[in-house]
Coordinates of C-alpha atoms in Angstrom, one line a residue:
Chain Y
M16 CA 79.2 -54.0 -60.5
I17 CA 81.7 -56.3 -59.0
A18 CA 82.6 -59.4 -61.0
R19 CA 81.8 -62.4 -58.7
P20 CA 83.0 -65.9 -58.9
H21 CA 80.1 -68.4 -58.7
Q22 CA 81.3 -70.2 -55.6
P23 CA 80.8 -68.1 -52.5
L24 CA 83.4 -68.3 -49.7
L25 CA 80.9 -68.2 -46.9
R26 CA 77.2 -68.9 -47.0
V27 CA 75.0 -69.0 -43.9
E28 CA 71.3 -69.7 -44.1
H29 CA 68.7 -69.2 -41.4
L30 CA 71.4 -69.1 -38.8
G31 CA 70.2 -68.5 -35.2
M32 CA 71.8 -68.4 -31.8
N33 CA 70.6 -68.0 -28.3
H34 CA 72.5 -67.0 -25.2
V35 CA 71.6 -69.1 -22.1
Q36 CA 71.9 -67.1 -18.9
R37 CA 71.5 -68.5 -15.4
H38 CA 69.7 -66.7 -12.7
G39 CA 72.2 -66.0 -9.9
V40 CA 70.1 -67.4 -7.1
T41 CA 67.5 -69.8 -8.5
N42 CA 69.8 -71.0 -11.4
A43 CA 66.7 -70.8 -13.7
R44 CA 67.5 -70.8 -17.4
L45 CA 67.0 -67.5 -19.2
I46 CA 67.2 -67.7 -22.9
V47 CA 68.1 -64.5 -24.8
Q48 CA 68.0 -64.5 -28.5
A49 CA 71.3 -63.2 -30.0
F50 CA 70.3 -63.4 -33.6
A51 CA 67.8 -65.4 -35.8
D52 CA 67.2 -66.3 -39.4
V53 CA 70.4 -64.7 -40.6
N54 CA 71.2 -65.2 -44.3
L55 CA 74.6 -63.9 -45.5
T56 CA 76.7 -64.8 -48.5
I57 CA 80.3 -63.6 -48.9
Y58 CA 82.3 -63.9 -52.1
P59 CA 86.0 -64.3 -52.1
G60 CA 88.1 -61.2 -52.3
T61 CA 85.3 -58.9 -51.3
T62 CA 84.9 -56.6 -48.3
V63 CA 81.6 -56.9 -46.5
A64 CA 80.5 -54.7 -43.7
L65 CA 78.0 -55.7 -41.1
V66 CA 76.6 -52.6 -39.4
G67 CA 74.1 -52.0 -36.7
E68 CA 73.6 -50.6 -33.2
S69 CA 75.0 -52.1 -30.0
G70 CA 73.1 -55.2 -29.0
A71 CA 72.0 -55.9 -32.6
G72 CA 73.7 -59.3 -32.4
K73 CA 76.7 -58.3 -34.6
S74 CA 79.4 -59.6 -32.3
S75 CA 77.5 -62.8 -31.5
L76 CA 77.3 -63.5 -35.2
A77 CA 81.0 -62.7 -35.6
R78 CA 81.9 -65.2 -32.8
C79 CA 79.7 -67.8 -34.5
L80 CA 81.4 -67.2 -37.8
A81 CA 84.8 -67.4 -36.1
L82 CA 83.8 -70.8 -34.8
L83 CA 84.0 -69.7 -31.2
E84 CA 80.4 -70.6 -30.6
K85 CA 78.0 -73.1 -32.1
P86 CA 74.8 -71.7 -33.5
A87 CA 71.5 -73.2 -32.4
E88 CA 70.1 -73.6 -35.9
G89 CA 70.7 -73.0 -39.6
E90 CA 73.4 -73.8 -42.1
F91 CA 77.0 -72.6 -42.3
W92 CA 79.0 -73.4 -45.4
F93 CA 82.5 -72.2 -45.7
D94 CA 84.7 -72.9 -48.7
G95 CA 82.3 -75.6 -49.8
V96 CA 82.4 -77.4 -46.4
N97 CA 79.4 -77.7 -44.1
L98 CA 81.0 -76.5 -40.8
L99 CA 78.1 -77.4 -38.6
A100 CA 78.6 -81.1 -39.4
L101 CA 82.2 -80.9 -38.1
Y102 CA 83.2 -81.3 -34.5
G103 CA 86.4 -81.2 -32.5
R104 CA 89.5 -82.3 -34.4
A105 CA 87.7 -82.3 -37.7
L106 CA 86.9 -78.6 -37.3
F107 CA 90.5 -77.9 -36.3
P108 CA 92.0 -77.5 -39.9
M109 CA 89.1 -75.2 -40.8
R110 CA 89.8 -72.8 -38.0
R111 CA 92.9 -71.5 -39.6
K112 CA 90.9 -70.3 -42.6
I113 CA 88.8 -67.9 -40.5
Q114 CA 90.7 -65.5 -38.3
M115 CA 89.3 -62.8 -36.1
I116 CA 90.6 -59.4 -35.0
F117 CA 89.1 -57.9 -31.9
Q118 CA 88.2 -54.3 -30.9
D119 CA 90.6 -53.8 -28.1
P120 CA 94.0 -55.0 -29.2
T121 CA 95.4 -54.6 -25.6
S122 CA 93.2 -57.3 -24.1
A123 CA 93.5 -59.4 -27.3
L124 CA 97.2 -59.9 -26.9
N125 CA 98.8 -62.1 -24.2
P126 CA 100.7 -59.7 -22.0
R127 CA 103.2 -62.3 -21.1
L128 CA 104.5 -63.1 -24.5
T129 CA 106.8 -61.1 -26.8
A130 CA 105.6 -59.8 -30.1
G131 CA 107.5 -62.6 -31.9
E132 CA 105.9 -65.3 -29.7
I133 CA 102.4 -63.8 -30.1
I134 CA 102.6 -63.8 -33.9
A135 CA 104.1 -67.3 -34.0
E136 CA 101.6 -68.7 -31.5
P137 CA 98.9 -69.8 -34.1
L138 CA 101.6 -71.8 -36.0
L139 CA 102.6 -73.5 -32.7
I140 CA 98.9 -74.3 -32.0
H141 CA 98.6 -75.8 -35.5
G142 CA 101.9 -77.7 -35.0
Q143 CA 103.6 -76.1 -38.0
G144 CA 107.3 -75.9 -38.7
T145 CA 110.3 -75.8 -36.4
K146 CA 110.9 -73.1 -33.9
A147 CA 113.3 -71.3 -36.2
Q148 CA 110.9 -71.6 -39.2
R149 CA 108.1 -70.2 -37.1
R150 CA 110.2 -67.3 -36.0
E151 CA 111.3 -66.5 -39.6
Q152 CA 107.7 -66.6 -40.7
A153 CA 106.6 -64.3 -37.8
L154 CA 109.4 -61.8 -38.7
N155 CA 108.2 -61.7 -42.3
V156 CA 104.6 -61.1 -41.3
M157 CA 105.8 -58.4 -38.8
Q158 CA 107.5 -56.6 -41.7
Q159 CA 104.4 -56.9 -43.9
V160 CA 102.2 -55.2 -41.3
G161 CA 104.8 -52.5 -40.8
L162 CA 106.3 -53.5 -37.5
P163 CA 110.1 -53.3 -37.4
R164 CA 111.9 -56.7 -36.9
K165 CA 113.8 -55.3 -34.0
C166 CA 110.5 -55.1 -32.0
E167 CA 110.4 -58.9 -31.9
R168 CA 111.4 -59.1 -28.2
K169 CA 109.0 -56.4 -26.9
T170 CA 105.9 -57.4 -25.1
A171 CA 102.5 -56.3 -26.3
L172 CA 102.2 -53.5 -23.7
E173 CA 105.4 -51.8 -25.0
F174 CA 103.6 -51.0 -28.2
S175 CA 101.2 -48.1 -29.0
G176 CA 97.5 -48.8 -29.7
G177 CA 98.0 -48.7 -33.5
Q178 CA 101.0 -51.0 -33.3
R179 CA 99.1 -53.4 -31.1
Q180 CA 96.4 -53.7 -33.7
R181 CA 99.1 -54.3 -36.3
L182 CA 100.4 -57.1 -34.1
A183 CA 96.9 -58.6 -33.8
I184 CA 96.6 -58.4 -37.6
A185 CA 100.0 -60.1 -38.0
R186 CA 98.9 -62.9 -35.7
A187 CA 95.8 -63.4 -37.8
L188 CA 97.6 -63.3 -41.1
I189 CA 100.3 -65.8 -40.2
L190 CA 98.0 -68.8 -40.8
E191 CA 97.1 -67.4 -44.3
P192 CA 93.4 -67.3 -43.6
K193 CA 90.8 -66.8 -46.3
L194 CA 88.4 -64.8 -44.3
L195 CA 89.3 -62.1 -41.8
I196 CA 86.6 -61.0 -39.4
L197 CA 87.3 -57.6 -38.0
D198 CA 85.0 -57.0 -34.9
E199 CA 85.1 -53.3 -34.5
A200 CA 88.8 -53.6 -35.1
L201 CA 89.2 -49.9 -35.9
S202 CA 86.9 -48.4 -33.3
S203 CA 89.5 -48.1 -30.5
L204 CA 92.0 -46.3 -32.8
D205 CA 92.3 -42.5 -33.4
I206 CA 91.5 -41.2 -36.9
A207 CA 95.1 -41.2 -38.1
N208 CA 95.7 -44.8 -37.0
Q209 CA 92.3 -45.8 -38.4
K210 CA 93.4 -44.5 -41.8
M211 CA 96.8 -46.2 -41.6
I212 CA 95.4 -49.6 -40.6
L213 CA 92.7 -49.3 -43.2
K214 CA 95.4 -48.6 -45.8
L215 CA 97.3 -51.6 -44.5
L216 CA 94.3 -53.9 -44.7
T217 CA 93.5 -52.7 -48.3
D218 CA 97.2 -53.4 -49.3
I219 CA 97.1 -56.8 -47.7
Q220 CA 93.8 -57.6 -49.4
A221 CA 95.2 -56.7 -52.8
A222 CA 98.3 -58.8 -52.2
R223 CA 96.6 -61.9 -50.8
S224 CA 93.1 -61.7 -52.2
L225 CA 91.7 -61.8 -48.7
T226 CA 88.1 -61.5 -47.8
Y227 CA 87.0 -59.2 -45.0
L228 CA 84.0 -59.1 -42.9
H229 CA 84.0 -55.7 -41.1
I230 CA 81.7 -55.5 -38.1
S231 CA 81.1 -51.9 -37.2
H232 CA 78.6 -49.4 -35.8
D233 CA 80.3 -46.6 -37.7
L234 CA 78.5 -46.1 -41.0
R235 CA 80.8 -43.3 -42.0
L236 CA 83.9 -45.6 -41.7
V237 CA 82.1 -48.4 -43.5
S238 CA 81.2 -46.2 -46.4
R239 CA 84.9 -45.7 -47.1
F240 CA 85.8 -49.3 -48.0
A241 CA 82.9 -51.8 -48.0
E242 CA 81.6 -53.2 -51.2
V243 CA 78.7 -55.0 -49.7
V244 CA 76.8 -53.8 -46.6
A245 CA 74.5 -55.8 -44.4
V246 CA 72.4 -53.9 -41.8
M247 CA 71.6 -55.7 -38.6
H248 CA 68.8 -54.7 -36.3
G249 CA 67.2 -56.6 -33.4
G250 CA 69.1 -59.9 -34.2
K251 CA 68.2 -59.9 -37.8
I252 CA 69.7 -58.7 -41.0
V253 CA 67.1 -56.3 -42.3
E254 CA 68.8 -55.2 -45.5
Q255 CA 71.8 -56.1 -47.5
G256 CA 73.2 -55.0 -50.8
L257 CA 76.0 -53.3 -52.7
A258 CA 77.2 -50.3 -50.7
A259 CA 76.6 -47.8 -53.5
N260 CA 72.9 -48.9 -53.8
L261 CA 72.3 -49.2 -50.1
F262 CA 73.7 -45.7 -49.3
A263 CA 71.9 -44.2 -52.3
E264 CA 68.5 -45.8 -51.8
P265 CA 68.0 -47.4 -48.4
Q266 CA 64.9 -49.6 -48.4
H267 CA 64.4 -50.6 -44.8
P268 CA 63.2 -47.9 -42.4
Y269 CA 66.0 -48.7 -40.0
T270 CA 68.7 -48.2 -42.6
Q271 CA 67.1 -44.9 -43.5
E272 CA 67.1 -43.9 -39.9
L273 CA 70.7 -45.0 -39.5
L274 CA 71.8 -43.0 -42.6
A275 CA 69.8 -40.0 -41.4
A276 CA 71.6 -40.2 -38.0
M277 CA 75.0 -40.0 -39.7
P278 CA 75.7 -36.3 -39.9
S279 CA 78.2 -35.0 -42.4
L280 CA 80.8 -32.5 -41.2
E281 CA 79.1 -29.8 -43.4
S282 CA 75.7 -30.3 -41.8
I283 CA 77.3 -30.1 -38.3
C284 CA 79.0 -26.9 -39.2
Q285 CA 75.9 -25.4 -40.7
E286 CA 73.8 -26.3 -37.6
R287 CA 76.3 -25.0 -35.1
F288 CA 77.8 -21.9 -36.7
A289 CA 75.1 -20.7 -39.1
Chain Q
M4 CA 120.0 -55.1 -11.3
A5 CA 118.3 -57.7 -9.2
M6 CA 121.0 -57.6 -6.6
K7 CA 120.5 -53.9 -6.3
Y8 CA 116.8 -54.4 -5.8
I9 CA 117.4 -57.1 -3.2
R10 CA 119.9 -54.8 -1.3
R11 CA 117.4 -52.0 -1.3
R12 CA 114.6 -54.2 -0.1
L13 CA 116.9 -55.5 2.7
V14 CA 117.7 -52.0 3.8
H15 CA 114.0 -51.3 3.9
A16 CA 113.3 -54.5 5.8
A17 CA 116.0 -53.5 8.4
I18 CA 114.5 -50.1 8.9
L19 CA 111.0 -51.6 9.2
L20 CA 112.3 -54.2 11.8
I21 CA 113.9 -51.4 13.9
A22 CA 110.7 -49.4 13.9
I23 CA 108.7 -52.5 14.9
S24 CA 111.1 -53.2 17.8
I25 CA 110.9 -49.6 19.1
L26 CA 107.1 -49.7 18.9
S27 CA 107.0 -53.1 20.7
F28 CA 109.2 -51.7 23.4
A29 CA 107.1 -48.6 23.8
L30 CA 103.8 -50.5 23.8
L31 CA 104.9 -53.0 26.3
Q32 CA 106.2 -50.2 28.5
L33 CA 102.7 -48.7 28.4
A34 CA 101.1 -51.9 29.6
P35 CA 100.7 -51.8 33.4
G36 CA 102.8 -54.0 35.7
D37 CA 105.8 -56.3 35.2
Y38 CA 107.0 -59.8 35.9
F39 CA 107.5 -59.1 39.6
D40 CA 104.0 -57.7 40.3
A41 CA 102.8 -61.2 41.3
M42 CA 105.6 -61.3 43.9
R43 CA 104.5 -58.1 45.5
M44 CA 101.2 -59.7 46.4
N45 CA 103.1 -62.4 48.4
P46 CA 103.4 -61.2 52.0
L47 CA 106.4 -63.5 52.5
I48 CA 108.5 -61.5 50.0
S49 CA 109.5 -58.0 51.2
A50 CA 109.2 -55.0 49.0
Q51 CA 113.0 -54.6 49.2
T52 CA 113.6 -58.0 47.8
V53 CA 111.3 -57.3 44.9
N54 CA 112.9 -54.0 44.2
G55 CA 116.3 -55.7 44.4
L56 CA 115.2 -58.2 41.8
R57 CA 113.9 -55.5 39.5
T58 CA 117.2 -53.7 39.7
E59 CA 119.1 -56.9 39.1
Y60 CA 117.1 -57.5 35.9
G61 CA 117.4 -53.9 34.9
L62 CA 113.6 -53.3 34.9
D63 CA 114.1 -50.0 36.8
R64 CA 116.2 -48.4 34.1
P65 CA 114.9 -46.0 31.6
L66 CA 113.4 -47.3 28.4
A67 CA 116.1 -46.0 26.1
V68 CA 118.8 -47.7 28.2
R69 CA 116.9 -51.0 28.2
Y70 CA 116.4 -50.7 24.4
E71 CA 120.1 -50.1 23.9
H72 CA 121.0 -53.2 26.0
W73 CA 118.4 -55.2 24.1
L74 CA 120.0 -54.2 20.8
V75 CA 123.4 -55.3 22.0
S76 CA 122.0 -58.6 23.0
V77 CA 120.3 -59.0 19.7
L78 CA 123.7 -58.6 18.0
R79 CA 125.0 -61.4 20.3
G80 CA 122.0 -63.5 19.2
E81 CA 120.5 -63.6 22.7
L82 CA 117.5 -61.3 22.1
G83 CA 117.3 -60.2 25.7
F84 CA 116.8 -62.3 28.8
S85 CA 113.8 -64.2 29.9
I86 CA 113.0 -63.7 33.6
A87 CA 110.6 -66.7 33.7
Y88 CA 113.0 -69.2 32.2
N89 CA 116.1 -67.5 33.6
S90 CA 117.9 -67.8 30.3
P91 CA 118.6 -65.8 27.2
V92 CA 115.6 -65.5 24.9
G93 CA 117.5 -66.6 21.8
P94 CA 118.1 -70.3 22.5
L95 CA 114.6 -70.5 24.0
I96 CA 113.0 -69.2 20.8
W97 CA 115.1 -70.9 18.2
V98 CA 113.9 -74.4 19.1
R99 CA 110.3 -73.3 19.2
A100 CA 110.7 -71.3 16.0
R101 CA 112.1 -74.5 14.3
N102 CA 108.9 -76.4 15.3
T103 CA 106.7 -73.5 14.2
L104 CA 108.5 -73.3 10.9
L105 CA 108.0 -77.0 10.4
L106 CA 104.3 -76.6 11.0
T107 CA 103.7 -73.5 9.0
C108 CA 105.8 -74.6 6.0
G109 CA 104.1 -77.9 6.0
A110 CA 100.7 -76.2 6.2
T111 CA 101.5 -73.7 3.5
V112 CA 102.6 -76.4 1.1
L113 CA 99.6 -78.5 1.9
A114 CA 97.2 -75.6 1.5
W115 CA 98.6 -74.6 -1.9
L116 CA 98.7 -78.2 -3.0
L117 CA 95.0 -78.5 -2.2
A118 CA 94.0 -75.1 -3.5
I119 CA 95.7 -75.1 -6.9
P120 CA 94.0 -78.1 -8.4
V121 CA 90.6 -77.3 -6.8
G122 CA 90.8 -73.6 -7.8
T123 CA 91.9 -74.4 -11.3
W124 CA 89.2 -77.1 -11.7
S125 CA 86.6 -74.7 -10.4
A126 CA 87.6 -72.0 -12.8
K127 CA 87.5 -74.3 -15.7
K128 CA 84.1 -75.6 -14.7
R129 CA 82.8 -72.0 -13.9
G130 CA 79.1 -71.6 -13.9
T131 CA 78.4 -75.4 -13.7
L132 CA 76.8 -77.2 -10.9
A133 CA 80.1 -78.7 -9.8
D134 CA 81.6 -75.2 -9.6
R135 CA 78.7 -74.0 -7.5
A136 CA 78.9 -77.0 -5.2
C137 CA 82.6 -76.3 -4.7
G138 CA 81.8 -72.6 -4.0
V139 CA 79.3 -73.6 -1.3
A140 CA 81.8 -76.0 0.2
M141 CA 84.5 -73.3 0.4
S142 CA 82.1 -70.8 1.9
T143 CA 81.1 -73.3 4.5
F144 CA 84.7 -73.9 5.4
L145 CA 85.3 -70.2 5.6
T146 CA 82.5 -69.7 8.0
I147 CA 83.6 -72.4 10.4
P148 CA 85.5 -70.7 13.2
D149 CA 89.1 -71.9 13.4
L150 CA 88.7 -72.7 17.1
L151 CA 85.8 -75.1 16.3
L152 CA 87.8 -76.8 13.6
Y153 CA 90.8 -77.3 15.8
L154 CA 88.6 -78.6 18.6
C155 CA 86.9 -81.1 16.2
L156 CA 90.4 -82.3 15.1
L157 CA 91.4 -82.7 18.7
L158 CA 88.2 -84.6 19.4
L159 CA 88.9 -86.9 16.4
A160 CA 92.4 -87.6 17.8
V161 CA 91.2 -88.4 21.3
R162 CA 88.1 -90.5 20.2
T163 CA 89.8 -92.6 17.5
G164 CA 93.3 -92.7 18.9
W165 CA 94.5 -92.7 15.3
F166 CA 96.6 -89.6 15.8
P167 CA 98.5 -88.4 18.9
A168 CA 96.5 -85.7 20.6
G169 CA 99.4 -83.3 21.2
G170 CA 103.1 -82.8 21.5
M171 CA 105.7 -83.3 18.9
I172 CA 107.3 -86.7 19.7
S173 CA 106.1 -89.7 21.6
P174 CA 107.7 -90.5 25.0
G175 CA 110.8 -92.7 24.4
A176 CA 111.0 -91.8 20.7
S177 CA 114.3 -90.0 21.2
S178 CA 116.0 -93.5 21.4
L179 CA 114.7 -94.5 18.0
G180 CA 116.6 -94.3 14.7
F181 CA 116.3 -91.3 12.4
W182 CA 113.5 -92.6 10.1
S183 CA 111.4 -93.9 13.0
K184 CA 111.8 -90.6 14.7
A185 CA 110.9 -88.7 11.5
K186 CA 107.8 -90.9 11.1
D187 CA 106.8 -90.2 14.7
V188 CA 107.2 -86.4 14.2
A189 CA 105.2 -86.5 11.0
L190 CA 102.4 -88.3 12.7
H191 CA 102.3 -85.7 15.4
L192 CA 102.5 -82.9 12.8
L193 CA 99.7 -84.3 10.7
L194 CA 96.7 -82.9 12.6
P195 CA 98.0 -79.4 13.4
C196 CA 99.2 -79.1 9.8
V197 CA 95.9 -80.2 8.3
G198 CA 94.0 -77.9 10.6
L199 CA 96.1 -74.9 9.7
A200 CA 96.0 -75.7 6.0
L201 CA 92.2 -76.0 6.1
T202 CA 91.8 -72.6 7.6
I203 CA 93.5 -70.9 4.6
T204 CA 92.7 -73.3 1.7
P205 CA 89.1 -71.9 1.0
M206 CA 90.5 -68.4 0.8
L207 CA 93.2 -69.5 -1.6
V208 CA 90.8 -71.5 -3.7
R209 CA 88.6 -68.4 -4.1
H210 CA 91.5 -66.2 -5.1
I211 CA 92.9 -68.8 -7.6
R212 CA 89.5 -69.3 -9.1
S213 CA 88.7 -65.6 -9.6
A214 CA 92.2 -64.8 -10.9
L215 CA 92.0 -67.6 -13.4
I216 CA 88.5 -66.7 -14.5
D217 CA 89.5 -63.1 -15.1
V218 CA 92.2 -64.3 -17.5
L219 CA 90.1 -67.1 -19.1
E220 CA 87.5 -64.6 -20.1
S221 CA 89.9 -62.2 -21.7
R222 CA 90.1 -61.6 -25.4
F223 CA 93.6 -63.1 -26.0
I224 CA 92.3 -66.4 -24.7
R225 CA 89.4 -66.1 -27.1
A226 CA 91.8 -65.5 -30.0
A227 CA 93.7 -68.6 -29.0
R228 CA 90.5 -70.6 -28.8
A229 CA 89.5 -69.4 -32.2
N230 CA 92.7 -71.2 -33.4
G231 CA 91.5 -74.4 -31.8
I232 CA 93.8 -74.6 -28.8
S233 CA 92.9 -77.3 -26.3
G234 CA 91.3 -76.4 -22.9
T235 CA 94.2 -77.8 -20.9
R236 CA 96.8 -75.9 -22.9
V237 CA 94.9 -72.7 -22.5
L238 CA 94.9 -73.2 -18.8
F239 CA 98.6 -74.0 -18.4
R240 CA 100.3 -72.0 -21.2
Y241 CA 98.0 -68.9 -21.1
A242 CA 95.9 -68.6 -18.1
W243 CA 98.2 -69.6 -15.3
P244 CA 101.3 -67.5 -16.2
V245 CA 99.1 -64.4 -16.5
A246 CA 97.0 -65.1 -13.4
A247 CA 100.1 -66.0 -11.4
N248 CA 101.1 -62.4 -10.3
P249 CA 98.4 -61.7 -7.7
L250 CA 98.7 -65.3 -6.6
I251 CA 102.4 -65.0 -6.0
S252 CA 101.7 -61.9 -3.8
L253 CA 99.2 -64.0 -2.0
L254 CA 101.8 -66.7 -1.4
G255 CA 104.0 -64.2 0.3
F256 CA 101.2 -62.9 2.3
S257 CA 100.1 -66.4 3.3
I258 CA 103.7 -67.3 4.4
G259 CA 103.8 -64.1 6.5
T260 CA 100.5 -64.5 8.2
M261 CA 100.9 -68.3 8.9
L262 CA 102.9 -67.5 11.9
S263 CA 100.2 -65.6 13.6
A264 CA 97.5 -68.0 12.4
S265 CA 99.5 -70.9 13.9
V266 CA 99.3 -69.5 17.5
L267 CA 95.8 -70.9 18.0
V268 CA 96.4 -74.3 16.5
E269 CA 99.6 -74.7 18.5
V270 CA 97.9 -73.8 21.7
I271 CA 94.9 -76.1 21.2
L272 CA 96.7 -79.1 19.7
S273 CA 99.7 -78.6 22.0
W274 CA 102.3 -78.2 19.3
P275 CA 105.5 -77.0 21.0
G276 CA 105.9 -73.9 18.8
L277 CA 106.1 -70.2 19.4
G278 CA 102.4 -69.9 20.0
P279 CA 102.2 -71.5 23.5
L280 CA 105.4 -69.7 24.5
L281 CA 104.0 -66.4 23.4
V282 CA 100.8 -66.9 25.3
E283 CA 102.6 -67.9 28.5
A284 CA 105.0 -65.0 28.1
I285 CA 102.2 -62.5 27.7
F286 CA 100.4 -63.7 30.8
A287 CA 103.7 -63.7 32.8
R288 CA 104.7 -60.3 31.4
D289 CA 108.0 -61.8 30.3
V290 CA 108.7 -58.8 28.1
Y291 CA 111.7 -59.9 26.2
V292 CA 110.2 -63.2 25.2
V293 CA 107.1 -61.4 23.8
I294 CA 109.3 -58.9 21.9
G295 CA 111.4 -61.8 20.6
V296 CA 108.4 -63.6 19.2
V297 CA 106.9 -60.4 17.8
M298 CA 110.2 -59.6 16.1
L299 CA 110.5 -63.1 14.7
S300 CA 107.0 -63.0 13.2
S301 CA 107.9 -59.6 11.7
V302 CA 110.9 -61.2 10.1
F303 CA 108.7 -63.9 8.7
L304 CA 106.3 -61.4 7.2
V305 CA 109.0 -59.3 5.7
A306 CA 110.9 -62.4 4.4
G307 CA 107.6 -63.8 3.0
N308 CA 106.9 -60.6 1.1
L309 CA 110.5 -60.3 -0.2
F310 CA 110.3 -63.9 -1.4
A311 CA 107.1 -63.2 -3.2
D312 CA 108.5 -60.0 -4.8
L313 CA 111.5 -61.8 -6.0
L314 CA 109.3 -64.6 -7.5
L315 CA 107.3 -61.9 -9.2
L316 CA 110.5 -60.4 -10.6
A317 CA 111.5 -63.7 -11.9
N318 CA 108.1 -64.6 -13.3
D319 CA 107.0 -61.4 -15.0
P320 CA 109.0 -59.6 -17.7
R321 CA 106.8 -56.5 -17.3
I322 CA 108.1 -55.8 -13.8
R323 CA 111.1 -53.6 -14.2
V324 CA 113.4 -52.6 -11.4
E325 CA 114.2 -48.9 -11.4

């Protein structure tokens, strides 16, 4: 059992969001439910995984939690502040506390900026420090995520896939956020890189007592690091609990199905070569 | 490194221009008849006289010899000899080319000045009613035939009398001072310039809009937005620099094609540029004038593209010169 502080870092209740689509010709409104009635509580310093199939509403929820989109209904408390009551400039200082890392690091990095500029950019947006200070801070974070300082002047496209994801992590870390949302951040990496980035994330978490929300469709990956797992299906969270309990005794039929569909290497070998 | 690149591009351009000149020569040779064919129909002029004239102007010599003579005259800046004007082609073309350049440069600048704000605004407002209205307006402009547009402008000039309905300077304007003369030319330039700009603006708006939207929807913009960056800053610090590359290529292309696009507007609105000269020369089979204009527009096209490529080189650190 994990020792939990009483005050949660993030608490959402009955959160719901719709996508409004417009018909190409008639311009008629078409409302598609992204997710509804989502309840989720995340305690500081923990790693929570949100799993589910494509289209379950995971990424929409992630964008909502990253303050990229406004939910249609519900409550969203972060660090004791009701975020849905804040607008525009009032929301601005809260944004630095929640950072997001995207699936494809290539498209998530501005191709025109150098690595140093990319990492320092959030500081610039938040109007922090002088140019020299920002650069120094960027170089420090670069080193922390395992990128050599001499890469400062390279553009994003000159890095490998794993390095680009490190770059994206560095950009997220420079604002010293409390919550890092990783939207399928490991999915586009090969196994070796996945392992290295995961190790990096664990080290950073230990050093900074960061909180992670991992969005993933890969249960096997999630089972390696998540303390709490929430299973999303059809725009709702159908089951959540401690990873150990959830993997051992799944309650919801969808979770059971998901776990059954996750073959172990041994079972694959048995099936194919027996 | 950049100098080496420019030198290589210039060599390529020279080869291209030589190839174009050979092709123009060969194609015009294939076309039936020559400048003196009209004379043959005249019973008062004997066949001997016509043949004598053809020999005098060198039209009876083999193609290769004529090409060689033309090359030499190009080096002297004469670009061959116009039979219709009885003068070297060079001086004839330079004045006209200056007028055409004035028109096309003015129109290019005007078109981009119109297209950049409209395209940017439309991309920012994408999906809204305003954006759709803008899209419909641009499609409408695209479908209006250029000819109709120019005729409408001409009608406007004639009916209202607000603008001169042709030419480049008013009679007697040559005795005016510099500023009055410039004002007079600007007034004459206005209609052809607006007409030419309007024909390419919708195309530019569409390209600018779609290039910007591509970038605005990308993840790195989303990452910046998650940090609370303002919409205007996203547009100018992020979207424009990234979207600029295809647009710079488009700029080069639009400079290059303006010259051919200007032929119609020059003929209809009587702008004394290369257009009317080219049309006359084609009808009269004044071969060297035609080749001269063709060569000049090729130079424009090549120069426009070279200009765009150099801009790209300056704009984008990703473009490396081997």
